[in-house]
Amino acid sequence: MPSKMVTDRQKSANYLLALEFTQIPQILPELEALYAPALAEPDTPFPDLTSFVHALMNTLRRDIAAVVTTDVDHEAELLDDPPHRDLRDQFTDDLHGRTVTLRDLIRSAYGPTAVRDLGFSGETPRDPVVLSRLVTDVCRRLQNPASLPAPRFPGFTWDPASTVQDLEATNTKLQLQLDRLQLEAREAQVTQTAKNAALATYDATFSRVANFLSALFTLAGADDLASRIRPVPSRPGRLDPSVLNEADPITPTPPEPVTPA
């Protein structure tokens, strides 16, 4: 799902970009009429503001497109995680249950000292990393069944090798998911870094473009629009929400119809 911080920036960028073909062309002749007479030489051509505005808008258009692309890439990367997280949780629950069963078996058959000697202490952990390490240690100790004391019940028999094989198989599945989630986390860092860089570039461009356009409208006497597109320092890359929520913020108000006398 697109992030709100990006969609808010899109709305603000689109607001400014729409001015390129609506109200900016209307004020450029006014600017020339107001300030061309003050040129040092009467024949000096008035500055080509149209081309400059187009260059600014293309820069803004390019930078907001980069933000959207990196946001899509980052969201796609995050969508890879849930299946592996679900498998991790499934194998964790499975391994936890088998470990608790083994612990109860050892306690019943060999006594609490054997439980301690196999590396058990406190509650059986539910954290997948801690649980995996515990199971690895227990399996290593069970490789030498001779270290177990005599069973408490005559005739009791148990095959530690079969139990170790079973635990190791489940632990291997858990480890694969833990490793994959670590990889996914690193990949998410890469896409997040790219997104952050694109946001920083866009925010700087937006501030420059919005400030310039605001000054341009002020010079043309359009103070109302100039104030609406002035950047808000506390909201980098975005206009004030009240501006974006206007029903039709950039369409000029048509003149009142003239009623024939």
PDB file of C-alpha atoms in Angstrom:
ATOM      1  CA  MET A   1       0.000   0.000   0.000  1.00  0.00           C
ATOM      2  CA  PRO A   2       1.463   3.417  -0.914  1.00  0.00           C
ATOM      3  CA  SER A   3       2.755   5.337   2.076  1.00  0.00           C
ATOM      4  CA  LYS A   4       0.842   8.453   3.129  1.00  0.00           C
ATOM      5  CA  MET A   5       3.984  10.565   3.242  1.00  0.00           C
ATOM      6  CA  VAL A   6       4.469   9.866  -0.471  1.00  0.00           C
ATOM      7  CA  THR A   7       0.854  10.308  -1.567  1.00  0.00           C
ATOM      8  CA  ASP A   8       0.699  13.627   0.328  1.00  0.00           C
ATOM      9  CA  ARG A   9       3.773  14.769  -1.580  1.00  0.00           C
ATOM     10  CA  GLN A  10       2.220  13.629  -4.856  1.00  0.00           C
ATOM     11  CA  LYS A  11      -0.846  15.754  -4.182  1.00  0.00           C
ATOM     12  CA  SER A  12       1.297  18.797  -3.413  1.00  0.00           C
ATOM     13  CA  ALA A  13       3.486  18.285  -6.474  1.00  0.00           C
ATOM     14  CA  ASN A  14       0.419  17.833  -8.692  1.00  0.00           C
ATOM     15  CA  TYR A  15      -1.016  21.070  -7.327  1.00  0.00           C
ATOM     16  CA  LEU A  16       2.074  22.979  -8.420  1.00  0.00           C
ATOM     17  CA  LEU A  17       2.408  21.116 -11.722  1.00  0.00           C
ATOM     18  CA  ALA A  18      -1.175  21.994 -12.670  1.00  0.00           C
ATOM     19  CA  LEU A  19      -0.291  25.701 -12.394  1.00  0.00           C
ATOM     20  CA  GLU A  20       2.134  25.307 -15.294  1.00  0.00           C
ATOM     21  CA  PHE A  21      -0.679  25.288 -17.836  1.00  0.00           C
ATOM     22  CA  THR A  22      -3.379  27.223 -15.988  1.00  0.00           C
ATOM     23  CA  GLN A  23      -2.564  30.329 -14.000  1.00  0.00           C
ATOM     24  CA  ILE A  24       1.154  30.757 -14.739  1.00  0.00           C
ATOM     25  CA  PRO A  25       0.534  31.510 -18.431  1.00  0.00           C
ATOM     26  CA  GLN A  26      -2.014  34.102 -17.294  1.00  0.00           C
ATOM     27  CA  ILE A  27       0.415  36.049 -15.093  1.00  0.00           C
ATOM     28  CA  LEU A  28       3.444  36.044 -17.406  1.00  0.00           C
ATOM     29  CA  PRO A  29       2.049  38.790 -19.655  1.00  0.00           C
ATOM     30  CA  GLU A  30       1.162  40.759 -16.528  1.00  0.00           C
ATOM     31  CA  LEU A  31       4.743  40.445 -15.283  1.00  0.00           C
ATOM     32  CA  GLU A  32       6.078  41.673 -18.597  1.00  0.00           C
ATOM     33  CA  ALA A  33       3.639  44.573 -18.634  1.00  0.00           C
ATOM     34  CA  LEU A  34       4.592  45.552 -15.103  1.00  0.00           C
ATOM     35  CA  TYR A  35       8.374  45.272 -15.338  1.00  0.00           C
ATOM     36  CA  ALA A  36       9.448  45.436 -18.987  1.00  0.00           C
ATOM     37  CA  PRO A  37       9.218  49.257 -19.009  1.00  0.00           C
ATOM     38  CA  ALA A  38      11.888  49.310 -16.309  1.00  0.00           C
ATOM     39  CA  LEU A  39      14.517  47.508 -18.435  1.00  0.00           C
ATOM     40  CA  ALA A  40      17.706  49.521 -18.826  1.00  0.00           C
ATOM     41  CA  GLU A  41      17.513  49.420 -22.627  1.00  0.00           C
ATOM     42  CA  PRO A  42      14.148  49.768 -24.359  1.00  0.00           C
ATOM     43  CA  ASP A  43      15.003  47.109 -26.950  1.00  0.00           C
ATOM     44  CA  THR A  44      16.226  44.532 -24.372  1.00  0.00           C
ATOM     45  CA  PRO A  45      14.063  41.390 -24.614  1.00  0.00           C
ATOM     46  CA  PHE A  46      12.130  40.501 -21.502  1.00  0.00           C
ATOM     47  CA  PRO A  47      13.488  37.343 -19.736  1.00  0.00           C
ATOM     48  CA  ASP A  48      12.074  34.066 -21.062  1.00  0.00           C
ATOM     49  CA  LEU A  49      10.186  33.057 -17.935  1.00  0.00           C
ATOM     50  CA  THR A  50       8.110  30.475 -19.801  1.00  0.00           C
ATOM     51  CA  SER A  51      11.094  28.244 -20.575  1.00  0.00           C
ATOM     52  CA  PHE A  52      12.466  28.674 -17.075  1.00  0.00           C
ATOM     53  CA  VAL A  53       9.149  27.683 -15.490  1.00  0.00           C
ATOM     54  CA  HIS A  54       8.953  24.613 -17.728  1.00  0.00           C
ATOM     55  CA  ALA A  55      12.468  23.610 -16.646  1.00  0.00           C
ATOM     56  CA  LEU A  56      11.496  23.976 -12.985  1.00  0.00           C
ATOM     57  CA  MET A  57       8.339  21.946 -13.448  1.00  0.00           C
ATOM     58  CA  ASN A  58      10.160  19.189 -15.327  1.00  0.00           C
ATOM     59  CA  THR A  59      12.626  18.967 -12.440  1.00  0.00           C
ATOM     60  CA  LEU A  60       9.762  18.698  -9.957  1.00  0.00           C
ATOM     61  CA  ARG A  61       8.023  16.141 -12.193  1.00  0.00           C
ATOM     62  CA  ARG A  62      11.194  14.038 -12.405  1.00  0.00           C
ATOM     63  CA  ASP A  63      11.843  14.122  -8.655  1.00  0.00           C
ATOM     64  CA  ILE A  64       8.309  13.211  -7.550  1.00  0.00           C
ATOM     65  CA  ALA A  65       8.351  10.338 -10.084  1.00  0.00           C
ATOM     66  CA  ALA A  66      11.551   9.052  -8.466  1.00  0.00           C
ATOM     67  CA  VAL A  67       9.898   9.192  -5.041  1.00  0.00           C
ATOM     68  CA  VAL A  68       6.900   7.195  -6.286  1.00  0.00           C
ATOM     69  CA  THR A  69       9.161   4.607  -7.948  1.00  0.00           C
ATOM     70  CA  THR A  70      11.249   4.062  -4.812  1.00  0.00           C
ATOM     71  CA  ASP A  71       8.095   3.873  -2.693  1.00  0.00           C
ATOM     72  CA  VAL A  72       6.676   1.168  -4.974  1.00  0.00           C
ATOM     73  CA  ASP A  73       9.981  -0.729  -4.845  1.00  0.00           C
ATOM     74  CA  HIS A  74      10.101  -0.537  -1.058  1.00  0.00           C
ATOM     75  CA  GLU A  75       6.500  -1.656  -0.630  1.00  0.00           C
ATOM     76  CA  ALA A  76       7.109  -4.572  -3.004  1.00  0.00           C
ATOM     77  CA  GLU A  77      10.141  -5.581  -0.973  1.00  0.00           C
ATOM     78  CA  LEU A  78       8.151  -5.518   2.272  1.00  0.00           C
ATOM     79  CA  LEU A  79       5.487  -7.756   0.726  1.00  0.00           C
ATOM     80  CA  ASP A  80       8.084 -10.544   0.506  1.00  0.00           C
ATOM     81  CA  ASP A  81       8.311 -10.767   4.298  1.00  0.00           C
ATOM     82  CA  PRO A  82       4.930 -12.095   5.572  1.00  0.00           C
ATOM     83  CA  PRO A  83       5.157 -15.630   4.055  1.00  0.00           C
ATOM     84  CA  HIS A  84       8.592 -16.168   5.602  1.00  0.00           C
ATOM     85  CA  ARG A  85       7.435 -14.674   8.893  1.00  0.00           C
ATOM     86  CA  ASP A  86       4.457 -17.037   8.938  1.00  0.00           C
ATOM     87  CA  LEU A  87       6.721 -20.034   8.293  1.00  0.00           C
ATOM     88  CA  ARG A  88       9.121 -18.861  10.981  1.00  0.00           C
ATOM     89  CA  ASP A  89       6.281 -18.693  13.496  1.00  0.00           C
ATOM     90  CA  GLN A  90       4.959 -22.087  12.398  1.00  0.00           C
ATOM     91  CA  PHE A  91       8.344 -23.801  12.805  1.00  0.00           C
ATOM     92  CA  THR A  92       8.957 -21.954  16.088  1.00  0.00           C
ATOM     93  CA  ASP A  93       5.693 -23.272  17.540  1.00  0.00           C
ATOM     94  CA  ASP A  94       6.468 -26.766  16.264  1.00  0.00           C
ATOM     95  CA  LEU A  95      10.000 -26.755  17.652  1.00  0.00           C
ATOM     96  CA  HIS A  96       8.860 -25.270  20.953  1.00  0.00           C
ATOM     97  CA  GLY A  97       6.274 -28.031  21.399  1.00  0.00           C
ATOM     98  CA  ARG A  98       8.800 -30.776  20.611  1.00  0.00           C
ATOM     99  CA  THR A  99      11.339 -29.230  22.971  1.00  0.00           C
ATOM    100  CA  VAL A 100       8.848 -28.996  25.841  1.00  0.00           C
ATOM    101  CA  THR A 101       7.876 -32.636  25.245  1.00  0.00           C
ATOM    102  CA  LEU A 102      11.532 -33.698  25.321  1.00  0.00           C
ATOM    103  CA  ARG A 103      12.138 -31.730  28.494  1.00  0.00           C
ATOM    104  CA  ASP A 104       9.172 -33.360  30.204  1.00  0.00           C
ATOM    105  CA  LEU A 105      10.384 -36.775  29.061  1.00  0.00           C
ATOM    106  CA  ILE A 106      13.886 -36.205  30.438  1.00  0.00           C
ATOM    107  CA  ARG A 107      12.537 -34.939  33.738  1.00  0.00           C
ATOM    108  CA  SER A 108      10.181 -37.879  34.152  1.00  0.00           C
ATOM    109  CA  ALA A 109      12.630 -40.565  33.029  1.00  0.00           C
ATOM    110  CA  TYR A 110      15.943 -39.245  34.353  1.00  0.00           C
ATOM    111  CA  GLY A 111      15.162 -36.526  36.916  1.00  0.00           C
ATOM    112  CA  PRO A 112      15.776 -32.748  37.150  1.00  0.00           C
ATOM    113  CA  THR A 113      19.565 -33.069  37.221  1.00  0.00           C
ATOM    114  CA  ALA A 114      19.552 -34.599  33.734  1.00  0.00           C
ATOM    115  CA  VAL A 115      17.354 -31.727  32.542  1.00  0.00           C
ATOM    116  CA  ARG A 116      19.897 -29.220  33.820  1.00  0.00           C
ATOM    117  CA  ASP A 117      22.845 -31.151  32.391  1.00  0.00           C
ATOM    118  CA  LEU A 118      21.265 -31.053  28.926  1.00  0.00           C
ATOM    119  CA  GLY A 119      21.259 -27.244  29.035  1.00  0.00           C
ATOM    120  CA  PHE A 120      17.675 -26.532  30.071  1.00  0.00           C
ATOM    121  CA  SER A 121      17.097 -23.717  32.549  1.00  0.00           C
ATOM    122  CA  GLY A 122      14.054 -21.577  33.265  1.00  0.00           C
ATOM    123  CA  GLU A 123      11.136 -21.570  30.848  1.00  0.00           C
ATOM    124  CA  THR A 124      11.572 -23.030  27.401  1.00  0.00           C
ATOM    125  CA  PRO A 125      12.130 -19.915  25.250  1.00  0.00           C
ATOM    126  CA  ARG A 126       9.667 -18.829  22.598  1.00  0.00           C
ATOM    127  CA  ASP A 127      12.018 -16.411  20.908  1.00  0.00           C
ATOM    128  CA  PRO A 128      12.920 -18.272  17.686  1.00  0.00           C
ATOM    129  CA  VAL A 129      16.618 -17.368  17.761  1.00  0.00           C
ATOM    130  CA  VAL A 130      17.047 -18.290  21.429  1.00  0.00           C
ATOM    131  CA  LEU A 131      14.995 -21.473  20.966  1.00  0.00           C
ATOM    132  CA  SER A 132      17.052 -22.533  17.945  1.00  0.00           C
ATOM    133  CA  ARG A 133      20.300 -22.080  19.851  1.00  0.00           C
ATOM    134  CA  LEU A 134      18.958 -24.033  22.829  1.00  0.00           C
ATOM    135  CA  VAL A 135      17.877 -26.916  20.596  1.00  0.00           C
ATOM    136  CA  THR A 136      21.270 -26.938  18.876  1.00  0.00           C
ATOM    137  CA  ASP A 137      22.997 -27.192  22.263  1.00  0.00           C
ATOM    138  CA  VAL A 138      20.634 -29.891  23.567  1.00  0.00           C
ATOM    139  CA  CYS A 139      21.106 -31.970  20.410  1.00  0.00           C
ATOM    140  CA  ARG A 140      24.864 -31.674  20.731  1.00  0.00           C
ATOM    141  CA  ARG A 141      24.735 -32.973  24.308  1.00  0.00           C
ATOM    142  CA  LEU A 142      22.384 -35.786  23.349  1.00  0.00           C
ATOM    143  CA  GLN A 143      24.950 -37.027  20.833  1.00  0.00           C
ATOM    144  CA  ASN A 144      26.543 -38.741  23.837  1.00  0.00           C
ATOM    145  CA  PRO A 145      23.692 -40.723  25.450  1.00  0.00           C
ATOM    146  CA  ALA A 146      26.160 -42.244  27.910  1.00  0.00           C
ATOM    147  CA  SER A 147      26.169 -38.915  29.738  1.00  0.00           C
ATOM    148  CA  LEU A 148      22.583 -39.530  30.810  1.00  0.00           C
ATOM    149  CA  PRO A 149      22.068 -41.145  34.204  1.00  0.00           C
ATOM    150  CA  ALA A 150      20.305 -44.466  34.597  1.00  0.00           C
ATOM    151  CA  PRO A 151      16.554 -44.147  33.982  1.00  0.00           C
ATOM    152  CA  ARG A 152      14.324 -43.935  37.012  1.00  0.00           C
ATOM    153  CA  PHE A 153      12.049 -46.727  35.754  1.00  0.00           C
ATOM    154  CA  PRO A 154      13.337 -50.252  35.151  1.00  0.00           C
ATOM    155  CA  GLY A 155      12.945 -51.367  31.576  1.00  0.00           C
ATOM    156  CA  PHE A 156      12.584 -47.815  30.239  1.00  0.00           C
ATOM    157  CA  THR A 157      14.080 -47.475  26.767  1.00  0.00           C
ATOM    158  CA  TRP A 158      14.428 -44.421  24.520  1.00  0.00           C
ATOM    159  CA  ASP A 159      16.339 -43.721  21.316  1.00  0.00           C
ATOM    160  CA  PRO A 160      18.014 -40.256  21.679  1.00  0.00           C
ATOM    161  CA  ALA A 161      19.362 -40.468  18.113  1.00  0.00           C
ATOM    162  CA  SER A 162      15.850 -40.526  16.657  1.00  0.00           C
ATOM    163  CA  THR A 163      14.825 -37.574  18.819  1.00  0.00           C
ATOM    164  CA  VAL A 164      17.924 -35.611  17.809  1.00  0.00           C
ATOM    165  CA  GLN A 165      17.219 -36.264  14.136  1.00  0.00           C
ATOM    166  CA  ASP A 166      13.659 -35.060  14.534  1.00  0.00           C
ATOM    167  CA  LEU A 167      14.665 -31.897  16.427  1.00  0.00           C
ATOM    168  CA  GLU A 168      17.465 -31.055  14.010  1.00  0.00           C
ATOM    169  CA  ALA A 169      15.175 -31.413  10.993  1.00  0.00           C
ATOM    170  CA  THR A 170      12.667 -28.938  12.454  1.00  0.00           C
ATOM    171  CA  ASN A 171      15.445 -26.632  13.651  1.00  0.00           C
ATOM    172  CA  THR A 172      16.954 -26.571  10.161  1.00  0.00           C
ATOM    173  CA  LYS A 173      13.619 -25.439   8.713  1.00  0.00           C
ATOM    174  CA  LEU A 174      13.433 -22.696  11.327  1.00  0.00           C
ATOM    175  CA  GLN A 175      16.999 -21.585  10.632  1.00  0.00           C
ATOM    176  CA  LEU A 176      16.270 -21.289   6.911  1.00  0.00           C
ATOM    177  CA  GLN A 177      13.395 -18.911   7.610  1.00  0.00           C
ATOM    178  CA  LEU A 178      15.452 -16.906  10.104  1.00  0.00           C
ATOM    179  CA  ASP A 179      18.231 -16.537   7.536  1.00  0.00           C
ATOM    180  CA  ARG A 180      15.740 -15.544   4.848  1.00  0.00           C
ATOM    181  CA  LEU A 181      14.174 -12.906   7.093  1.00  0.00           C
ATOM    182  CA  GLN A 182      17.624 -11.501   7.807  1.00  0.00           C
ATOM    183  CA  LEU A 183      18.199 -11.233   4.061  1.00  0.00           C
ATOM    184  CA  GLU A 184      14.810  -9.608   3.582  1.00  0.00           C
ATOM    185  CA  ALA A 185      15.645  -7.077   6.302  1.00  0.00           C
ATOM    186  CA  ARG A 186      18.897  -6.140   4.540  1.00  0.00           C
ATOM    187  CA  GLU A 187      17.096  -5.827   1.197  1.00  0.00           C
ATOM    188  CA  ALA A 188      14.442  -3.630   2.827  1.00  0.00           C
ATOM    189  CA  GLN A 189      17.223  -1.394   4.162  1.00  0.00           C
ATOM    190  CA  VAL A 190      18.500  -0.948   0.613  1.00  0.00           C
ATOM    191  CA  THR A 191      15.093   0.072  -0.768  1.00  0.00           C
ATOM    192  CA  GLN A 192      14.419   2.286   2.272  1.00  0.00           C
ATOM    193  CA  THR A 193      17.749   4.072   1.756  1.00  0.00           C
ATOM    194  CA  ALA A 194      16.900   4.682  -1.909  1.00  0.00           C
ATOM    195  CA  LYS A 195      13.471   5.986  -0.913  1.00  0.00           C
ATOM    196  CA  ASN A 196      14.945   8.307   1.718  1.00  0.00           C
ATOM    197  CA  ALA A 197      17.414   9.713  -0.815  1.00  0.00           C
ATOM    198  CA  ALA A 198      14.634  10.320  -3.350  1.00  0.00           C
ATOM    199  CA  LEU A 199      12.516  12.031  -0.678  1.00  0.00           C
ATOM    200  CA  ALA A 200      15.386  14.326   0.324  1.00  0.00           C
ATOM    201  CA  THR A 201      16.016  15.325  -3.298  1.00  0.00           C
ATOM    202  CA  TYR A 202      12.331  15.914  -3.972  1.00  0.00           C
ATOM    203  CA  ASP A 203      11.780  17.914  -0.775  1.00  0.00           C
ATOM    204  CA  ALA A 204      14.632  20.264  -1.703  1.00  0.00           C
ATOM    205  CA  THR A 205      13.299  20.683  -5.255  1.00  0.00           C
ATOM    206  CA  PHE A 206       9.743  21.229  -4.038  1.00  0.00           C
ATOM    207  CA  SER A 207      10.876  23.934  -1.629  1.00  0.00           C
ATOM    208  CA  ARG A 208      12.792  25.795  -4.352  1.00  0.00           C
ATOM    209  CA  VAL A 209      10.004  25.530  -6.926  1.00  0.00           C
ATOM    210  CA  ALA A 210       7.227  26.464  -4.510  1.00  0.00           C
ATOM    211  CA  ASN A 211       9.176  29.435  -3.167  1.00  0.00           C
ATOM    212  CA  PHE A 212       9.950  30.671  -6.677  1.00  0.00           C
ATOM    213  CA  LEU A 213       6.361  30.311  -7.858  1.00  0.00           C
ATOM    214  CA  SER A 214       5.072  31.997  -4.721  1.00  0.00           C
ATOM    215  CA  ALA A 215       7.413  34.929  -5.372  1.00  0.00           C
ATOM    216  CA  LEU A 216       6.348  35.003  -9.028  1.00  0.00           C
ATOM    217  CA  PHE A 217       2.671  35.282  -8.111  1.00  0.00           C
ATOM    218  CA  THR A 218       3.506  37.933  -5.503  1.00  0.00           C
ATOM    219  CA  LEU A 219       5.322  39.992  -8.160  1.00  0.00           C
ATOM    220  CA  ALA A 220       2.252  39.669 -10.379  1.00  0.00           C
ATOM    221  CA  GLY A 221       0.003  40.865  -7.552  1.00  0.00           C
ATOM    222  CA  ALA A 222      -1.675  37.464  -7.082  1.00  0.00           C
ATOM    223  CA  ASP A 223      -1.081  37.466  -3.339  1.00  0.00           C
ATOM    224  CA  ASP A 224      -3.847  34.970  -2.532  1.00  0.00           C
ATOM    225  CA  LEU A 225      -2.399  32.196  -4.684  1.00  0.00           C
ATOM    226  CA  ALA A 226       1.131  33.137  -3.644  1.00  0.00           C
ATOM    227  CA  SER A 227       0.244  32.515   0.003  1.00  0.00           C
ATOM    228  CA  ARG A 228      -1.407  29.185  -0.770  1.00  0.00           C
ATOM    229  CA  ILE A 229       1.645  27.685  -2.493  1.00  0.00           C
ATOM    230  CA  ARG A 230       4.198  28.971  -0.006  1.00  0.00           C
ATOM    231  CA  PRO A 231       6.020  25.953   1.569  1.00  0.00           C
ATOM    232  CA  VAL A 232       5.254  25.053   5.175  1.00  0.00           C
ATOM    233  CA  PRO A 233       8.572  24.510   7.057  1.00  0.00           C
ATOM    234  CA  SER A 234       7.027  21.860   9.317  1.00  0.00           C
ATOM    235  CA  ARG A 235       5.800  19.836   6.296  1.00  0.00           C
ATOM    236  CA  PRO A 236       8.748  19.255   3.927  1.00  0.00           C
ATOM    237  CA  GLY A 237       7.702  18.612   0.348  1.00  0.00           C
ATOM    238  CA  ARG A 238       4.037  19.309   1.066  1.00  0.00           C
ATOM    239  CA  LEU A 239       1.610  22.204   1.000  1.00  0.00           C
ATOM    240  CA  ASP A 240      -0.733  23.055   3.820  1.00  0.00           C
ATOM    241  CA  PRO A 241      -3.500  20.388   3.981  1.00  0.00           C
ATOM    242  CA  SER A 242      -6.187  23.071   3.828  1.00  0.00           C
ATOM    243  CA  VAL A 243      -4.929  24.059   0.368  1.00  0.00           C
ATOM    244  CA  LEU A 244      -5.005  20.482  -0.904  1.00  0.00           C
ATOM    245  CA  ASN A 245      -8.529  19.977   0.437  1.00  0.00           C
ATOM    246  CA  GLU A 246      -9.944  22.848  -1.605  1.00  0.00           C
ATOM    247  CA  ALA A 247     -12.635  21.636  -3.964  1.00  0.00           C
ATOM    248  CA  ASP A 248     -11.123  23.212  -7.116  1.00  0.00           C
ATOM    249  CA  PRO A 249      -8.001  25.078  -6.058  1.00  0.00           C
ATOM    250  CA  ILE A 250      -6.485  26.160  -9.371  1.00  0.00           C
ATOM    251  CA  THR A 251      -9.341  26.860 -11.751  1.00  0.00           C
ATOM    252  CA  PRO A 252      -9.821  30.635 -12.100  1.00  0.00           C
ATOM    253  CA  THR A 253     -13.206  31.952 -11.059  1.00  0.00           C
ATOM    254  CA  PRO A 254     -15.151  32.825 -14.195  1.00  0.00           C
ATOM    255  CA  PRO A 255     -16.435  36.396 -14.443  1.00  0.00           C
ATOM    256  CA  GLU A 256     -20.017  37.149 -13.620  1.00  0.00           C
ATOM    257  CA  PRO A 257     -22.199  37.105 -16.729  1.00  0.00           C
ATOM    258  CA  VAL A 258     -23.186  40.523 -17.982  1.00  0.00           C
ATOM    259  CA  THR A 259     -26.918  41.032 -18.120  1.00  0.00           C
ATOM    260  CA  PRO A 260     -27.991  43.027 -21.125  1.00  0.00           C
ATOM    261  CA  ALA A 261     -29.637  46.324 -20.267  1.00  0.00           C
TER     262      ALA A 261
END
